[in-house]
Each structure stands twice: as structure tokens, then as C-alpha cells.
């Protein structure tokens, strides 16, 4: 199933060269014999929210670490604002903001001190630094917590503090590695708001996530990654359109006979078996088509018994599962 | 440039206000550039952070001061009570002050490695190394903060020792007694200088170790394994005259021995004795040797620390 869809790109028109802030060409990284990133190419456009979506172990963190110049990749090319990141990692430090996957905060320092430390590391002059700290803490709604020890912040607050910290150097691009990992729903929504706000200020956002919903809601473009490879990319809408069609789950025993009958219909794209029946991928809405299928099966002689029907509309989840080669799991029968 | 500017103005005999102002600006700029050359910005940032935490962690501050106090009380007072007083001798506590100072610096310096390991564990090294702060600067920054703690400890021991001796109305020998202000000052400088060099030596050693370690248990074990022989095979608590051959060899290459010797000379003078032990006699050459040995050790450790910090893995 994967082979025919390998590295599909659903482009929306020509790429404007001047709009590209990051370009990655044939990126490969191996840990010993194990290939974590396996020939990845993409471009990030200035001002967009770019999302790398994939399950744990897909190679997202490895890719991000190579992009920010912290990890020397085995091969490939990375350019950020025209600078060769692999050759000159020092030169891009100033224009990059990074929020790492794991929380990186000194547990014994206050919110203010954490910001101050970061600003000092980047040699931002005192007045400017203090002004920035207030402005950014305001932005991420943490100004009331300036003197709180970071250990006592909630998971979401820690993340917001890290975002504010990464913005101190006024990066042109902000990398966020799984920014809502392990947060509760409210915390997650707040972070999403911050990400949008920061993006509206003009910062390009590079986001990795394994939450489909997150990519769906935030990203201008989604690149789905699995086993070190990019499988498909496009806007969330286009990706869903691509699969696009509803899926009908037929719960029945005589799968083979049903399949033979249904294969004749031109509104059916694909028929896949699962343990309790058939999964029928349509090329249109399932609402009018399901009764037609039922009628057809009903009229067969001898009669073909159908135990249940379920219609499912596609989500980015399905796109992901479809392209990572795993079958769409049926939801519970209602 | 700044001087020539003033000189020129003076020659012309009209040092006007704007000229003065200009020269002040030049002086200021001169010092700013000095600061940039000699004070490595990134290192001071790390130093600042460690100090912020040090001040907040009252417990650590407490431990830094209490630990040497315990040393003095346990060794000086307990062990000292078994040592008979004798005419012309100094008290055992007085004899012990330099040794305890050396010991507590050794310990506090080596334990600086835990801060680095914690930063590696919590990813703070990533934050630091992603910034324009270099690995060398980070290493020096950690060491500087360790040095500050060592100096605090050294003076805590000194003050307590003095207090114990004076309150016991015993004779106090300190910084070349009765030799005038200038000599006292020179001895004081010698005292501080050897502490700084010695402390840096073990701080750099701690940095070299921490950079390569990943587990607390292993670091703890290694630090203990290092401190014990250094501790016992030195002259910190007793003279090495009676040492068996092998122990004497360790004592001979032990930087603690040399540090304590210089500390002893700077505090107690070239000649001193305690209890009915045979008198100690040192010469200026002992100070020179002490500085050379400790300095050499520190240089080697500096090299190792720099090398190890280059190898810190971020993943
Ligand atoms: N330092 C490392 N050494 C060896 N293998 C690693 C290392 N870091 C990551 N990997 C492996 O590389 C793969 C990709 O990891 P990662 O980039 O962290 O993926 P993701 O961020 O998408 O979860 C995983 O299989 C992981 O086990
Ligand atoms: Mg990851």
C-alpha cells in the first residue's frame, strides 16, 4: 500500500523562491547502522506554520536537531536564510529560536532569572533585555509568575516560558519540537493560541508533533514522516481531500462474496479486508452510497447477511494511518 | 591613545572641559575593551547563574560553611585533645587550619562536577551551547563559581579556627606573626593565590570528569575514590615523615601536600611545631616548589577540562 504513494507531494502552485527560509535536500542521519532520517527533502516558506507530523521514532527530533545545527547529519544539505547550516552552524545561532522536545529549565531558578540567563547568554544589553522579558512574558501570559521558581509551574506554563525564552533573540524562525507533549487539553489549547500569536507577529514556525489534531489546526502545510522518510505533504485540507472520501465499514462474514459483487461499482475506490468484515473506501460521500451498497447486497441470492454498517469521514488521522501503511481501525459500532 | 590625548592637551596647556570629557570616555572605552578581553562574557553569565542558585539554596550555603566547621571541631578539638601541649609549640587546631582549608577546597572543588552533570541531565548544556557562549567559556564559568565557593569555605575555616584559638586563649600564629604589615599582606596574598590555583586545579579535574560522565552513581563513586587517597596520603592532618615508602610516594605527587605546605608556611611561618612532635622547618624554596607543583597540576587539568568539554555529547 505504501509503495505507490511514497513521497507524494500535493503542491499548491509554483514555489516562490524568495519565500523559502529553510531548504533541506536529501537529509540523511544515521546513528551507527540505524538510519533515523532517510533522505528527506523539503522547504519551509517564510511566515508559515510548517509541521512535521509522525509517530514516535519517525525521526522528527533528529531532523530538527540537524536543522538547528546541533547535530551534524550523515549527508544532505540544509540552508537557512541562504546560510549553509552544516558548514556554519555558528552563523545561524542568532536567527534561530528552539524549544526542545524535553523541558529545559533550571528547576531552581525563577521565571525572571531563566529569561535573564538566556538574554545574558546572547549578550542582549541590559535595558533591552529587561524590556523584552516583560514584553514576552506578557505575550505568553506569564507576567504574574515572574518570581515563581520554574519547578512550581504547570507543564503548560513551562512550555510557554520556553517559548517566550526562545523569542528573546527575535528569531526569524522558531523550532518547536512536540510543544504540547504530555499537556492536558486546556494547556494544549493555550499553547496553540501562543503559537498562532507568535506566528502572527511574523515568525516562521517549524513544528513537529505526533498529534494529528495539532497539525490539522495549526499548520499551513503538513509533512507526514515515518521511518525517517516523508510520505506525503500538503495543506491539511488537501491531504484529507486526497484520501478525501468517506469509508464504509461493513461487518459481515462472507467477505469474499461481497467483495466480488462490490468491485463492480465505480464509486468504490478500494476494498480492504479487516477481521470482522470489509472496509470500503468511496470516492464520495457515504450518506447516499451506503443504502445503495446495502440494497445490492440485500438483493443477492442467496441472501448475504450484513451484521452492521458504519460510515466514517476521514480525518488527518486517517490520512496518516493510510500513508503509514496501517489500516484504518474501525471505530465502535453504534 | 588615551594617554597621548591627555599629554597633547597638557602640552598645549589648555585642558578644557570637553577634552577632559573625551578622555573620560576614552578611559571608559579602554576598560570596557579590557573587560571584553579578560572577562569572558559567557563565563560570567554561567558564574552569575550558579551564584543566584547558590544564594537561594540556603542549604548548600549552610553545608559549605558547616562542613569545614565540623572538620575543625572533629579533628582539631577531638584529636587535638590527645596531643600534649608543650612550651614553644602551637596548638593542634592552629596547626590544622591550613590542612583543613586544603581539604575543604579539595572537596568543594571536586563536587562542582555535580552541577555540570545536572545541567547535562536537564539539558541546560544544550541551551548554553546553542547560544554564542562557547564550550570553553562554559567550562571557565562553572569553575569560577566553584572558586567563589572555595574561597568562602577557606575563610570560614580560617575565621572559625581563629575564633577557637582565641577563645581558648591560646597563642595564635597567623600570616607571619609580628613581622609588620607589609609581610602580613604578602603572606595573605600567597595564601589566597595558592588557594585560587589549587582550587582551579581540582575544579578543572571535576569539569573533565563531569563532561565525560552520565550517571550520578558513577560520578559519586569516582569522586569518593579520588578524594580518599588524596586526603590520607597528604600532610593535611599529620606530617608525612612516618609514612611507609608507597604512601610517601603518593604524598610526594599529591597536589594537596604542596598546597597545604604553602598554606602552612603562609599562615604559620617557616618554622613551627605542635605538641611534642619534631619541629617543621621550611624555606623559601618550598614555596616555589609548592607553586610549581600545584601550578603544573592545574595546567594539566585545564588542558583535560578543555578537551573533555569539547567532547560533551548533547544527545
Ligand atoms: N542518540 C541516538 N542514538 C541512537 N538512536 C537514536 C538516537 N536518537 C534517536 N535514535 C533513534 O532514531 C529514531 C528517530 O528518533 P527521533 O528523531 O527522536 O524520532 P521522533 O522525534 O520522531 O520521535 C528512533 O528510532 C530512535 O530510537
Ligand atoms: Mg522527538
PDB file of C-alpha atoms in Angstrom, chain A residues 65 68 70-71 90 93 96 98 100 102-110 113-114 116-118 120-123 149 165, chain B residues 41-42 44-46 48-50 52-53 56-57 118-119 122-133 137 314-315:
ATOM      1  CA  UNK A  65      18.477  18.903  15.652  1.00  0.00           C
ATOM      2  CA  UNK A  68      19.357  23.950  14.041  1.00  0.00           C
ATOM      3  CA  UNK A  70      23.285  20.955  16.779  1.00  0.00           C
ATOM      4  CA  UNK A  71      23.701  17.615  15.055  1.00  0.00           C
ATOM      5  CA  UNK A  90      27.581  29.209  14.416  1.00  0.00           C
ATOM      6  CA  UNK A  93      22.506  30.513  16.042  1.00  0.00           C
ATOM      7  CA  UNK A  96      17.018  30.501  15.350  1.00  0.00           C
ATOM      8  CA  UNK A  98      14.340  26.490  19.636  1.00  0.00           C
ATOM      9  CA  UNK A 100      13.394  21.331  22.599  1.00  0.00           C
ATOM     10  CA  UNK A 102      12.170  17.839  26.624  1.00  0.00           C
ATOM     11  CA  UNK A 103      11.651  20.723  29.016  1.00  0.00           C
ATOM     12  CA  UNK A 104      14.892  22.580  29.501  1.00  0.00           C
ATOM     13  CA  UNK A 105      14.530  24.809  32.516  1.00  0.00           C
ATOM     14  CA  UNK A 106      16.654  25.212  35.589  1.00  0.00           C
ATOM     15  CA  UNK A 107      14.323  23.954  38.274  1.00  0.00           C
ATOM     16  CA  UNK A 108      15.881  26.195  40.869  1.00  0.00           C
ATOM     17  CA  UNK A 109      15.635  29.477  39.013  1.00  0.00           C
ATOM     18  CA  UNK A 110      12.672  31.803  38.800  1.00  0.00           C
ATOM     19  CA  UNK A 113      16.046  34.512  36.136  1.00  0.00           C
ATOM     20  CA  UNK A 114      15.556  31.924  33.401  1.00  0.00           C
ATOM     21  CA  UNK A 116      17.618  36.845  32.246  1.00  0.00           C
ATOM     22  CA  UNK A 117      20.094  33.991  31.917  1.00  0.00           C
ATOM     23  CA  UNK A 118      19.089  33.394  28.324  1.00  0.00           C
ATOM     24  CA  UNK A 120      22.754  37.303  29.058  1.00  0.00           C
ATOM     25  CA  UNK A 121      23.957  34.238  27.149  1.00  0.00           C
ATOM     26  CA  UNK A 122      23.051  36.058  23.947  1.00  0.00           C
ATOM     27  CA  UNK A 123      24.645  39.292  25.175  1.00  0.00           C
ATOM     28  CA  UNK A 149      10.504  29.074  40.753  1.00  0.00           C
ATOM     29  CA  UNK A 165      12.621  32.476  26.154  1.00  0.00           C
TER      30      UNK A 165
ATOM     31  CA  UNK B  41      31.188  37.278  28.920  1.00  0.00           C
ATOM     32  CA  UNK B  42      29.682  33.807  28.630  1.00  0.00           C
ATOM     33  CA  UNK B  44      30.409  35.372  33.784  1.00  0.00           C
ATOM     34  CA  UNK B  45      26.860  34.547  32.760  1.00  0.00           C
ATOM     35  CA  UNK B  46      27.319  30.978  33.924  1.00  0.00           C
ATOM     36  CA  UNK B  48      26.072  34.604  37.674  1.00  0.00           C
ATOM     37  CA  UNK B  49      23.593  31.768  37.344  1.00  0.00           C
ATOM     38  CA  UNK B  50      25.459  29.471  39.730  1.00  0.00           C
ATOM     39  CA  UNK B  52      21.994  33.076  42.020  1.00  0.00           C
ATOM     40  CA  UNK B  53      21.218  29.473  42.824  1.00  0.00           C
ATOM     41  CA  UNK B  56      18.951  30.725  47.084  1.00  0.00           C
ATOM     42  CA  UNK B  57      19.951  27.242  48.164  1.00  0.00           C
ATOM     43  CA  UNK B 118      22.834  18.106  36.472  1.00  0.00           C
ATOM     44  CA  UNK B 119      22.950  20.640  33.666  1.00  0.00           C
ATOM     45  CA  UNK B 122      18.330  18.650  32.468  1.00  0.00           C
ATOM     46  CA  UNK B 123      19.513  19.794  29.054  1.00  0.00           C
ATOM     47  CA  UNK B 124      20.776  23.183  30.205  1.00  0.00           C
ATOM     48  CA  UNK B 125      24.054  22.482  28.416  1.00  0.00           C
ATOM     49  CA  UNK B 126      22.039  22.461  25.204  1.00  0.00           C
ATOM     50  CA  UNK B 127      20.668  25.906  25.966  1.00  0.00           C
ATOM     51  CA  UNK B 128      24.144  27.180  26.767  1.00  0.00           C
ATOM     52  CA  UNK B 129      25.868  25.615  23.782  1.00  0.00           C
ATOM     53  CA  UNK B 130      23.153  26.740  21.352  1.00  0.00           C
ATOM     54  CA  UNK B 131      23.977  30.314  22.400  1.00  0.00           C
ATOM     55  CA  UNK B 132      27.108  32.211  21.353  1.00  0.00           C
ATOM     56  CA  UNK B 133      28.722  31.005  24.593  1.00  0.00           C
ATOM     57  CA  UNK B 137      33.624  29.781  28.332  1.00  0.00           C
ATOM     58  CA  UNK B 314      24.311  16.757  23.507  1.00  0.00           C
ATOM     59  CA  UNK B 315      22.304  13.669  22.590  1.00  0.00           C
TER      60      UNK B 315
END
